[in-house]
């Protein structure tokens, strides 16, 4: 439905690099930058039909319909205020990947209000290392110009503005969390305009 809604709204992104996705029978951890309300629909709708399980704020379980869906579909819920919840979410993500379910995560932890790439948190890379699943870095471009984090509605159609670049997968074998974080960040930053990469 994400692909249909974005297409009807003239906001289907230009997509590059789908050939970098591992074979469909290989479980992946998708890591992308985050600066727009459109980021999640783009990932769900335009990654060559890959089903993705996501991290979501625990408070969403209180939202009618959406909360029921999140729990029933076994998406990974996390409370940012609780260290225990964060640890449980890491375990849940590793379990989800062990069930051959693809997971996506925003390593920045929250949307960037100015569209610039923020510092990464380490959880995604611990998950990749402990599960042995490859990380697929994805760069989202222009989504913040169409539906920024501080807007209530899209500002304009995204056609010709929004892009998604899929980078070669990163194998976690033999690498530390820090090495995986740096390699993923470099890949994502490589496709962003220079002014969107924080120094």
CSV table of C-alpha atoms in Angstrom, one decimal:
chain,number,residue,atom,x,y,z
A,1,UNK,CA,0.0,0.0,0.0
A,2,UNK,CA,3.0,2.4,0.6
A,3,UNK,CA,4.0,2.2,-3.0
A,4,UNK,CA,0.4,2.8,-4.2
A,5,UNK,CA,-0.1,5.8,-1.9
A,6,UNK,CA,3.2,7.5,-2.8
A,7,UNK,CA,2.6,6.9,-6.5
A,8,UNK,CA,-0.9,8.3,-6.4
A,9,UNK,CA,0.5,11.3,-4.5
A,10,UNK,CA,3.1,11.8,-7.2
A,11,UNK,CA,5.9,11.1,-4.7
A,12,UNK,CA,7.3,7.8,-5.9
A,13,UNK,CA,11.1,8.2,-5.5
A,14,UNK,CA,13.8,7.6,-8.2
A,15,UNK,CA,15.5,4.3,-7.1
A,16,UNK,CA,19.1,3.3,-7.8
A,17,UNK,CA,21.1,0.3,-6.7
A,18,UNK,CA,18.5,-2.4,-6.3
A,19,UNK,CA,21.0,-4.8,-7.9
A,20,UNK,CA,23.0,-4.4,-4.7
A,21,UNK,CA,20.4,-6.2,-2.6
A,22,UNK,CA,21.4,-9.8,-1.6
A,23,UNK,CA,19.4,-12.7,-3.0
A,24,UNK,CA,15.8,-12.6,-1.8
A,25,UNK,CA,16.2,-15.7,0.4
A,26,UNK,CA,19.0,-14.0,2.4
A,27,UNK,CA,17.9,-12.1,5.5
A,28,UNK,CA,19.0,-8.4,5.7
A,29,UNK,CA,19.2,-5.5,8.1
A,30,UNK,CA,18.5,-2.3,6.3
A,31,UNK,CA,20.0,0.9,7.7
A,32,UNK,CA,18.9,4.3,6.4
A,33,UNK,CA,19.1,7.9,7.2
A,34,UNK,CA,16.0,9.5,8.6
A,35,UNK,CA,14.6,13.0,8.0
A,36,UNK,CA,11.0,12.8,6.8
A,37,UNK,CA,7.6,11.2,7.5
A,38,UNK,CA,8.0,9.7,4.0
A,39,UNK,CA,11.1,7.6,4.9
A,40,UNK,CA,9.2,4.6,6.2
A,41,UNK,CA,6.7,4.4,3.3
A,42,UNK,CA,9.6,4.7,0.8
A,43,UNK,CA,11.5,1.8,2.4
A,44,UNK,CA,8.4,-0.4,2.7
A,45,UNK,CA,7.2,0.4,-0.9
A,46,UNK,CA,10.3,0.5,-3.0
A,47,UNK,CA,12.9,-2.1,-1.9
A,48,UNK,CA,11.9,-4.6,-4.6
A,49,UNK,CA,9.0,-6.0,-2.6
A,50,UNK,CA,11.1,-7.0,0.5
A,51,UNK,CA,8.9,-7.4,3.5
A,52,UNK,CA,10.4,-5.4,6.4
A,53,UNK,CA,9.9,-5.5,10.1
A,54,UNK,CA,10.6,-2.1,11.8
A,55,UNK,CA,11.5,-0.5,15.1
A,56,UNK,CA,8.8,1.7,16.4
A,57,UNK,CA,8.1,3.8,19.5
A,58,UNK,CA,6.3,1.8,22.2
A,59,UNK,CA,3.8,4.6,22.6
A,60,UNK,CA,2.3,3.7,19.2
A,61,UNK,CA,0.6,0.7,20.7
A,62,UNK,CA,-1.9,3.2,22.1
A,63,UNK,CA,-2.9,4.5,18.7
A,64,UNK,CA,-6.2,2.9,17.5
A,65,UNK,CA,-5.8,0.4,14.6
A,66,UNK,CA,-2.0,1.2,14.2
A,67,UNK,CA,-1.2,-0.1,17.6
A,68,UNK,CA,-3.0,-3.3,17.1
A,69,UNK,CA,-1.3,-3.8,13.7
A,70,UNK,CA,2.2,-3.2,15.2
A,71,UNK,CA,1.6,-5.7,17.9
A,72,UNK,CA,0.0,-8.3,15.7
A,73,UNK,CA,2.6,-8.1,13.0
A,74,UNK,CA,5.3,-8.4,15.8
A,75,UNK,CA,7.2,-5.2,14.9
A,76,UNK,CA,9.9,-4.2,17.4
A,77,UNK,CA,8.7,-1.8,20.0
A,78,UNK,CA,11.1,0.4,22.0
A,79,UNK,CA,10.8,2.9,24.8
A,80,UNK,CA,13.6,5.5,24.5
A,81,UNK,CA,13.2,6.4,28.2
A,82,UNK,CA,13.9,2.8,29.4
A,83,UNK,CA,17.3,1.2,29.2
A,84,UNK,CA,15.7,-2.2,29.9
A,85,UNK,CA,13.3,-1.7,26.9
A,86,UNK,CA,16.2,-0.8,24.7
A,87,UNK,CA,18.0,-4.0,25.6
A,88,UNK,CA,14.9,-6.0,25.1
A,89,UNK,CA,14.4,-4.4,21.7
A,90,UNK,CA,17.9,-5.5,20.6
A,91,UNK,CA,17.1,-9.1,21.7
A,92,UNK,CA,13.8,-8.9,19.8
A,93,UNK,CA,15.5,-7.7,16.7
A,94,UNK,CA,18.0,-10.5,16.8
A,95,UNK,CA,15.2,-13.0,17.3
A,96,UNK,CA,13.2,-11.4,14.4
A,97,UNK,CA,16.2,-11.8,12.1
A,98,UNK,CA,16.7,-15.4,13.2
A,99,UNK,CA,13.1,-16.0,11.9
A,100,UNK,CA,14.3,-15.0,8.4
A,101,UNK,CA,12.5,-11.7,8.7
A,102,UNK,CA,14.2,-8.6,7.2
A,103,UNK,CA,14.5,-5.6,9.6
A,104,UNK,CA,15.1,-2.0,9.0
A,105,UNK,CA,16.4,0.6,11.4
A,106,UNK,CA,17.4,4.3,11.4
A,107,UNK,CA,20.8,4.4,13.1
A,108,UNK,CA,20.3,8.1,14.0
A,109,UNK,CA,17.5,7.0,16.3
A,110,UNK,CA,15.2,9.9,15.3
A,111,UNK,CA,14.3,12.2,12.4
A,112,UNK,CA,16.8,14.9,11.6
A,113,UNK,CA,15.0,18.3,11.7
A,114,UNK,CA,17.3,20.0,9.2
A,115,UNK,CA,17.8,17.0,6.9
A,116,UNK,CA,21.5,16.6,7.9
A,117,UNK,CA,22.9,13.2,8.7
A,118,UNK,CA,23.1,12.9,12.5
A,119,UNK,CA,25.4,10.9,14.7
A,120,UNK,CA,24.7,7.1,14.7
A,121,UNK,CA,23.8,5.1,17.7
A,122,UNK,CA,25.4,1.7,18.1
A,123,UNK,CA,22.3,-0.6,18.5
A,124,UNK,CA,22.0,-1.5,14.8
A,125,UNK,CA,25.5,-2.6,14.6
A,126,UNK,CA,25.4,-4.8,17.7
A,127,UNK,CA,22.3,-6.5,16.1
A,128,UNK,CA,24.2,-7.1,12.9
A,129,UNK,CA,27.3,-8.5,14.5
A,130,UNK,CA,25.4,-10.8,16.9
A,131,UNK,CA,23.0,-12.0,14.3
A,132,UNK,CA,25.6,-12.3,11.5
A,133,UNK,CA,23.2,-10.7,9.1
A,134,UNK,CA,24.5,-8.3,6.4
A,135,UNK,CA,23.7,-4.6,6.7
A,136,UNK,CA,22.3,-2.9,3.5
A,137,UNK,CA,22.9,0.8,3.7
A,138,UNK,CA,20.3,2.9,2.1
A,139,UNK,CA,20.5,6.7,1.4
A,140,UNK,CA,17.2,8.6,1.3
A,141,UNK,CA,17.5,12.0,-0.5
A,142,UNK,CA,15.0,14.8,-0.8
A,143,UNK,CA,12.3,13.4,1.4
A,144,UNK,CA,12.8,16.3,3.9
A,145,UNK,CA,12.1,18.8,1.1
A,146,UNK,CA,8.7,17.1,0.4
A,147,UNK,CA,7.5,16.1,3.9
A,148,UNK,CA,9.9,17.4,6.6
A,149,UNK,CA,9.8,16.1,10.2
A,150,UNK,CA,8.2,19.3,11.5
A,151,UNK,CA,5.4,19.4,8.9
A,152,UNK,CA,1.8,18.1,9.3
A,153,UNK,CA,1.3,17.5,5.6
A,154,UNK,CA,3.5,17.1,2.5
A,155,UNK,CA,4.7,20.5,1.1
A,156,UNK,CA,4.8,19.4,-2.5
A,157,UNK,CA,4.8,16.3,-4.7
A,158,UNK,CA,8.0,14.4,-4.5
A,159,UNK,CA,8.4,13.3,-8.1
A,160,UNK,CA,11.8,14.5,-9.3
A,161,UNK,CA,12.9,15.4,-5.8
A,162,UNK,CA,12.9,12.1,-3.8
A,163,UNK,CA,15.5,9.5,-4.4
A,164,UNK,CA,16.6,6.3,-2.8
A,165,UNK,CA,20.1,4.7,-3.3
A,166,UNK,CA,20.8,1.1,-2.2
A,167,UNK,CA,24.5,0.5,-1.5
A,168,UNK,CA,26.4,-2.9,-1.5
A,169,UNK,CA,25.7,-5.0,1.6
A,170,UNK,CA,28.2,-5.0,4.4
A,171,UNK,CA,29.2,-8.4,5.9
A,172,UNK,CA,29.6,-8.1,9.7
A,173,UNK,CA,31.9,-11.1,10.0
A,174,UNK,CA,35.2,-10.2,11.8
A,175,UNK,CA,34.2,-6.5,12.3
A,176,UNK,CA,33.6,-4.5,15.5
A,177,UNK,CA,30.4,-2.5,16.1
A,178,UNK,CA,32.5,0.6,15.5
A,179,UNK,CA,33.8,-0.6,12.2
A,180,UNK,CA,30.3,-1.5,11.0
A,181,UNK,CA,29.0,1.9,12.1
A,182,UNK,CA,31.7,3.8,10.2
A,183,UNK,CA,31.4,1.7,7.1
A,184,UNK,CA,27.6,2.1,7.1
A,185,UNK,CA,27.8,5.9,7.7
A,186,UNK,CA,30.4,6.4,4.9
A,187,UNK,CA,28.1,4.5,2.5
A,188,UNK,CA,25.0,6.5,3.4
A,189,UNK,CA,26.8,9.8,3.3
A,190,UNK,CA,28.4,9.0,-0.1
A,191,UNK,CA,25.1,9.6,-1.9
A,192,UNK,CA,24.0,12.7,0.1
A,193,UNK,CA,24.6,16.3,-1.0
A,194,UNK,CA,27.6,17.7,0.8
A,195,UNK,CA,25.5,20.2,2.7
A,196,UNK,CA,23.5,17.3,4.3
A,197,UNK,CA,26.6,15.6,5.8
A,198,UNK,CA,27.5,17.0,9.2
A,199,UNK,CA,31.2,17.7,9.6
